[in-house]
mmCIF file of C-alpha atoms in Angstrom:
data_model
loop_
_atom_site.group_PDB
_atom_site.id
_atom_site.type_symbol
_atom_site.label_atom_id
_atom_site.label_comp_id
_atom_site.label_asym_id
_atom_site.label_seq_id
_atom_site.Cartn_x
_atom_site.Cartn_y
_atom_site.Cartn_z
ATOM 1 C CA ASP A 18 0.876 -9.519 11.018
ATOM 2 C CA ALA A 19 2.656 -12.557 9.657
ATOM 3 C CA LYS A 20 6.032 -11.796 8.159
ATOM 4 C CA THR A 21 6.726 -12.512 4.530
ATOM 5 C CA THR A 22 9.931 -13.425 2.766
ATOM 6 C CA GLN A 23 10.556 -12.540 -0.845
ATOM 7 C CA PRO A 24 13.664 -12.677 -3.008
ATOM 8 C CA PRO A 25 15.117 -9.183 -3.315
ATOM 9 C CA SER A 26 15.307 -9.280 -7.093
ATOM 10 C CA MET A 27 14.330 -11.336 -10.120
ATOM 11 C CA ASP A 28 14.697 -11.104 -13.861
ATOM 12 C CA CYS A 29 12.330 -12.315 -16.536
ATOM 13 C CA ALA A 30 12.323 -12.165 -20.315
ATOM 14 C CA GLU A 31 9.618 -10.186 -22.021
ATOM 15 C CA GLY A 32 6.738 -12.398 -23.122
ATOM 16 C CA ARG A 33 7.534 -15.131 -20.627
ATOM 17 C CA ALA A 34 5.662 -15.884 -17.430
ATOM 18 C CA ALA A 35 7.040 -14.201 -14.335
ATOM 19 C CA ASN A 36 6.654 -16.286 -11.194
ATOM 20 C CA LEU A 37 7.215 -14.362 -7.971
ATOM 21 C CA PRO A 38 7.432 -16.462 -4.793
ATOM 22 C CA CYS A 39 6.517 -15.451 -1.278
ATOM 23 C CA ASN A 40 6.951 -17.349 1.959
ATOM 24 C CA HIS A 41 4.580 -16.684 4.831
ATOM 25 C CA SER A 42 5.089 -19.700 7.077
ATOM 26 C CA THR A 43 3.506 -18.070 10.159
ATOM 27 C CA ILE A 44 0.266 -17.108 8.448
ATOM 28 C CA SER A 45 -2.860 -17.741 10.472
ATOM 29 C CA GLY A 46 -6.279 -18.830 9.336
ATOM 30 C CA ASN A 47 -7.828 -15.396 9.159
ATOM 31 C CA GLU A 48 -5.051 -13.734 7.173
ATOM 32 C CA TYR A 49 -5.266 -12.979 3.485
ATOM 33 C CA VAL A 50 -2.363 -12.805 1.055
ATOM 34 C CA TYR A 51 -2.265 -9.544 -0.893
ATOM 35 C CA TRP A 52 -0.008 -8.518 -3.746
ATOM 36 C CA TYR A 53 0.770 -4.954 -4.703
ATOM 37 C CA ARG A 54 3.355 -3.515 -7.027
ATOM 38 C CA GLN A 55 5.052 -0.160 -7.219
ATOM 39 C CA ILE A 56 6.366 1.156 -10.490
ATOM 40 C CA HIS A 57 9.174 3.639 -9.929
ATOM 41 C CA SER A 58 7.882 5.807 -7.031
ATOM 42 C CA GLN A 59 4.290 5.735 -8.231
ATOM 43 C CA GLY A 60 1.579 4.796 -5.762
ATOM 44 C CA PRO A 61 1.394 1.077 -4.983
ATOM 45 C CA GLN A 62 -1.003 -0.697 -7.306
ATOM 46 C CA TYR A 63 -3.272 -3.461 -6.079
ATOM 47 C CA ILE A 64 -2.859 -6.680 -8.063
ATOM 48 C CA ILE A 65 -4.701 -9.537 -6.416
ATOM 49 C CA HIS A 66 -5.482 -11.180 -3.097
ATOM 50 C CA GLY A 67 -6.623 -14.546 -1.803
ATOM 51 C CA LEU A 68 -7.301 -16.615 1.274
ATOM 52 C CA LYS A 69 -7.108 -20.310 0.413
ATOM 53 C CA ASN A 70 -8.067 -20.851 -3.178
ATOM 54 C CA ASN A 71 -6.124 -19.867 -6.241
ATOM 55 C CA GLU A 72 -7.269 -16.604 -7.743
ATOM 56 C CA THR A 73 -7.039 -15.083 -11.204
ATOM 57 C CA ASN A 74 -7.880 -11.679 -12.558
ATOM 58 C CA GLU A 75 -6.981 -9.651 -15.618
ATOM 59 C CA MET A 76 -3.582 -8.794 -14.206
ATOM 60 C CA ALA A 77 -2.280 -11.967 -12.636
ATOM 61 C CA SER A 78 -2.842 -15.319 -10.989
ATOM 62 C CA LEU A 79 -2.236 -16.136 -7.351
ATOM 63 C CA ILE A 80 -1.354 -19.669 -6.359
ATOM 64 C CA ILE A 81 -1.507 -20.435 -2.622
ATOM 65 C CA THR A 82 -0.161 -23.748 -1.351
ATOM 66 C CA GLU A 83 -2.502 -26.047 0.480
ATOM 67 C CA ASP A 84 -0.804 -25.403 3.832
ATOM 68 C CA ARG A 85 -0.937 -21.651 3.038
ATOM 69 C CA LYS A 86 2.686 -21.195 4.011
ATOM 70 C CA SER A 87 3.713 -19.868 0.632
ATOM 71 C CA SER A 88 2.268 -18.386 -2.509
ATOM 72 C CA THR A 89 3.288 -17.477 -6.041
ATOM 73 C CA LEU A 90 2.195 -14.507 -8.096
ATOM 74 C CA ILE A 91 2.167 -15.274 -11.795
ATOM 75 C CA LEU A 92 2.263 -12.644 -14.506
ATOM 76 C CA PRO A 93 1.448 -14.827 -17.522
ATOM 77 C CA HIS A 94 3.014 -12.761 -20.304
ATOM 78 C CA ALA A 95 5.363 -10.206 -18.802
ATOM 79 C CA THR A 96 5.909 -6.908 -20.590
ATOM 80 C CA LEU A 97 8.447 -4.165 -20.007
ATOM 81 C CA ARG A 98 5.743 -2.216 -18.159
ATOM 82 C CA ASP A 99 5.649 -4.949 -15.519
ATOM 83 C CA THR A 100 9.078 -3.889 -14.275
ATOM 84 C CA ALA A 101 8.381 -2.869 -10.686
ATOM 85 C CA VAL A 102 8.812 -3.767 -7.034
ATOM 86 C CA TYR A 103 6.286 -6.425 -6.058
ATOM 87 C CA TYR A 104 5.105 -6.657 -2.476
ATOM 88 C CA CYS A 105 3.578 -9.727 -0.892
ATOM 89 C CA ILE A 106 1.585 -8.746 2.193
ATOM 90 C CA VAL A 107 -0.130 -10.970 4.679
ATOM 91 C CA ARG A 108 -2.817 -8.931 6.233
ATOM 92 C CA VAL A 109 -4.484 -9.158 9.583
ATOM 93 C CA ALA A 110 -8.125 -9.259 8.599
ATOM 94 C CA ASN A 111 -10.229 -7.788 11.335
ATOM 95 C CA GLN A 112 -12.270 -4.696 11.675
ATOM 96 C CA GLY A 113 -9.826 -2.845 13.837
ATOM 97 C CA ALA A 114 -6.548 -3.210 12.010
ATOM 98 C CA GLN A 115 -6.656 -2.236 8.377
ATOM 99 C CA LYS A 116 -3.086 -1.174 7.768
ATOM 100 C CA LEU A 117 -0.855 -2.773 5.173
ATOM 101 C CA VAL A 118 2.621 -3.756 6.336
ATOM 102 C CA PHE A 119 5.060 -3.534 3.438
ATOM 103 C CA GLY A 120 8.330 -5.424 3.420
ATOM 104 C CA GLN A 121 11.180 -4.871 0.997
ATOM 105 C CA GLY A 122 9.472 -6.671 -1.854
ATOM 106 C CA THR A 123 10.946 -8.200 -4.994
ATOM 107 C CA ARG A 124 12.392 -5.948 -7.644
ATOM 108 C CA LEU A 125 11.281 -7.572 -10.906
ATOM 109 C CA THR A 126 13.069 -6.547 -14.063
ATOM 110 C CA ILE A 127 11.594 -7.533 -17.397
ATOM 111 C CA ASN A 128 14.258 -7.745 -20.062
ATOM 112 C CA PRO A 129 13.599 -7.275 -23.786
ATOM 113 C CA ASP B 28 -5.778 5.474 -12.465
ATOM 114 C CA SER B 29 -6.902 4.338 -9.000
ATOM 115 C CA GLY B 30 -9.422 7.143 -8.532
ATOM 116 C CA VAL B 31 -7.557 8.509 -5.512
ATOM 117 C CA THR B 32 -6.167 12.005 -6.011
ATOM 118 C CA GLN B 33 -3.455 13.760 -4.059
ATOM 119 C CA THR B 34 -2.253 17.335 -4.145
ATOM 120 C CA PRO B 35 0.265 18.750 -4.533
ATOM 121 C CA LYS B 36 2.450 16.365 -6.524
ATOM 122 C CA HIS B 37 5.616 18.001 -5.322
ATOM 123 C CA LEU B 38 6.353 20.205 -2.349
ATOM 124 C CA ILE B 39 9.642 21.853 -1.493
ATOM 125 C CA THR B 40 9.964 23.654 1.797
ATOM 126 C CA ALA B 41 12.437 24.560 4.502
ATOM 127 C CA THR B 42 13.129 23.068 7.901
ATOM 128 C CA GLY B 43 10.814 24.306 10.603
ATOM 129 C CA GLN B 44 7.959 24.973 8.235
ATOM 130 C CA ARG B 45 4.476 23.463 8.150
ATOM 131 C CA VAL B 46 2.762 21.899 5.144
ATOM 132 C CA THR B 47 -0.586 20.325 4.365
ATOM 133 C CA LEU B 48 -1.054 17.397 2.020
ATOM 134 C CA ARG B 49 -4.468 16.712 0.607
ATOM 135 C CA CYS B 50 -6.147 13.486 -0.436
ATOM 136 C CA SER B 51 -9.467 12.837 -2.131
ATOM 137 C CA PRO B 52 -10.571 9.212 -1.870
ATOM 138 C CA ARG B 53 -12.337 7.171 -4.530
ATOM 139 C CA SER B 54 -16.005 7.991 -4.855
ATOM 140 C CA GLY B 55 -17.904 6.195 -2.122
ATOM 141 C CA ASP B 56 -14.867 5.107 -0.120
ATOM 142 C CA LEU B 57 -15.143 5.880 3.579
ATOM 143 C CA SER B 58 -11.666 4.930 4.776
ATOM 144 C CA VAL B 59 -8.532 6.930 4.141
ATOM 145 C CA TYR B 60 -5.014 5.826 5.010
ATOM 146 C CA TRP B 61 -1.756 7.721 4.983
ATOM 147 C CA TYR B 62 1.626 6.101 4.327
ATOM 148 C CA GLN B 63 5.137 7.487 4.255
ATOM 149 C CA GLN B 64 7.881 6.120 2.026
ATOM 150 C CA SER B 65 11.426 7.202 2.696
ATOM 151 C CA LEU B 66 14.581 5.707 1.255
ATOM 152 C CA ASP B 67 15.707 4.126 4.491
ATOM 153 C CA GLN B 68 12.356 3.122 5.992
ATOM 154 C CA GLY B 69 10.331 1.832 3.091
ATOM 155 C CA LEU B 70 6.547 2.171 3.029
ATOM 156 C CA GLN B 71 5.153 2.754 6.505
ATOM 157 C CA PHE B 72 1.614 3.181 7.689
ATOM 158 C CA LEU B 73 0.914 6.459 9.464
ATOM 159 C CA ILE B 74 -2.783 6.745 10.240
ATOM 160 C CA GLN B 75 -6.257 5.674 9.170
ATOM 161 C CA TYR B 76 -9.562 7.523 9.213
ATOM 162 C CA TYR B 77 -12.952 5.996 8.709
ATOM 163 C CA ASN B 78 -15.927 8.217 7.986
ATOM 164 C CA GLY B 79 -14.364 11.153 9.793
ATOM 165 C CA GLU B 80 -13.041 9.312 12.822
ATOM 166 C CA GLU B 81 -9.516 8.220 13.549
ATOM 167 C CA ARG B 82 -9.415 4.450 13.404
ATOM 168 C CA ALA B 83 -5.802 3.370 13.694
ATOM 169 C CA LYS B 84 -2.415 4.923 14.258
ATOM 170 C CA GLY B 85 0.938 3.700 13.101
ATOM 171 C CA ASN B 86 4.374 5.278 13.252
ATOM 172 C CA ILE B 87 3.117 8.816 13.077
ATOM 173 C CA LEU B 88 5.172 11.515 14.762
ATOM 174 C CA GLU B 89 3.565 13.943 17.193
ATOM 175 C CA ARG B 90 4.497 16.745 14.795
ATOM 176 C CA PHE B 91 2.174 15.165 12.248
ATOM 177 C CA SER B 92 -1.605 15.216 12.388
ATOM 178 C CA ALA B 93 -4.425 14.320 10.068
ATOM 179 C CA GLN B 94 -8.135 14.709 9.735
ATOM 180 C CA GLN B 95 -10.945 13.573 7.510
ATOM 181 C CA PHE B 96 -13.650 16.040 6.595
ATOM 182 C CA PRO B 97 -17.404 15.508 6.118
ATOM 183 C CA ASP B 98 -16.913 15.279 2.346
ATOM 184 C CA LEU B 99 -14.430 12.457 3.136
ATOM 185 C CA HIS B 100 -11.330 14.144 1.821
ATOM 186 C CA SER B 101 -8.382 14.034 4.166
ATOM 187 C CA GLU B 102 -5.469 16.269 5.009
ATOM 188 C CA LEU B 103 -2.131 15.363 6.519
ATOM 189 C CA ASN B 104 -0.465 18.214 8.363
ATOM 190 C CA LEU B 105 3.271 18.103 8.916
ATOM 191 C CA SER B 106 4.807 20.728 11.171
ATOM 192 C CA SER B 107 8.250 21.708 12.451
ATOM 193 C CA LEU B 108 9.632 19.946 9.432
ATOM 194 C CA GLU B 109 13.022 18.287 9.575
ATOM 195 C CA LEU B 110 15.305 17.084 6.823
ATOM 196 C CA GLY B 111 14.355 13.516 7.653
ATOM 197 C CA ASP B 112 10.725 14.189 6.809
ATOM 198 C CA SER B 113 11.623 14.302 3.141
ATOM 199 C CA ALA B 114 9.725 11.405 1.627
ATOM 200 C CA LEU B 115 6.888 10.299 -0.566
ATOM 201 C CA TYR B 116 3.531 10.487 1.154
ATOM 202 C CA PHE B 117 0.789 8.263 -0.151
ATOM 203 C CA CYS B 118 -2.872 8.258 0.566
ATOM 204 C CA ALA B 119 -5.022 5.189 0.036
ATOM 205 C CA SER B 120 -8.742 4.654 0.293
ATOM 206 C CA SER B 121 -11.028 1.700 0.681
ATOM 207 C CA PRO B 122 -14.763 1.122 0.894
ATOM 208 C CA LYS B 123 -16.561 0.722 4.174
ATOM 209 C CA GLN B 124 -15.115 -2.015 6.308
ATOM 210 C CA GLY B 125 -16.784 -4.971 4.725
ATOM 211 C CA THR B 126 -16.541 -8.387 6.254
ATOM 212 C CA SER B 127 -16.476 -11.891 4.969
ATOM 213 C CA GLY B 128 -17.048 -14.541 7.572
ATOM 214 C CA GLY B 129 -16.296 -11.973 10.236
ATOM 215 C CA TYR B 130 -13.035 -10.738 8.754
ATOM 216 C CA SER B 131 -12.469 -7.658 6.646
ATOM 217 C CA THR B 132 -11.339 -7.968 3.067
ATOM 218 C CA ASP B 133 -11.213 -4.282 2.287
ATOM 219 C CA THR B 134 -8.759 -3.550 -0.529
ATOM 220 C CA GLN B 135 -6.810 -0.302 -0.414
ATOM 221 C CA TYR B 136 -6.242 1.752 -3.547
ATOM 222 C CA PHE B 137 -3.395 4.217 -3.559
ATOM 223 C CA GLY B 138 -3.042 7.697 -4.911
ATOM 224 C CA PRO B 139 -0.049 8.939 -6.931
ATOM 225 C CA GLY B 140 1.616 10.456 -3.883
ATOM 226 C CA THR B 141 3.120 13.769 -2.829
ATOM 227 C CA ARG B 142 6.879 14.126 -2.899
ATOM 228 C CA LEU B 143 7.998 16.303 -0.014
ATOM 229 C CA THR B 144 11.472 17.760 -0.001
ATOM 230 C CA VAL B 145 12.660 19.571 3.098
ATOM 231 C CA LEU B 146 15.749 21.711 2.568
#
């Protein structure tokens, strides 16, 4: 699996957009970028994933650069409940290997 | 709520003992995964089952074993427990291994976890 690099921590004001970067310079063509978050020892929560194109759902937007070497997760209007550790995972996408490899993630703190 | 349930929520036991953690996947999901999260190791993949068969193994100790039953629920058995086994244990499930252009895009959904404390 390609390794990812994320800043260990970030702060964001409530109501503002939170932009979480992730570098995955060794990503290969068949690997997807997944984002999960973990709120204080709860089970990791799936947020969004993508391959090449930008993606948006009710939780967030995912922007992937054209060369696919980095991506940004955007929480458009952060709330206090978005305080969590956010994991960027580049996943080997084949039928045999389904595991998720978690790094240290980014600890996002939303401030009132 | 992800739809994945795990029992018990908390488990306190002594060294040398054996425990069983249970996971019920989302309705219709065929794959079950087990992960361990300890303070010093982070979230680590242990093992995957797909429709009753072991599919992949990660950093799972020989003292640990798992199985998936015909009703698709799974159990993780931990034996000869040591202090270092204290951790959060998460189960995740995903649908059948779908493919898109030949590559799987199965998304895993996690349960709330079981906190194991070994004294």
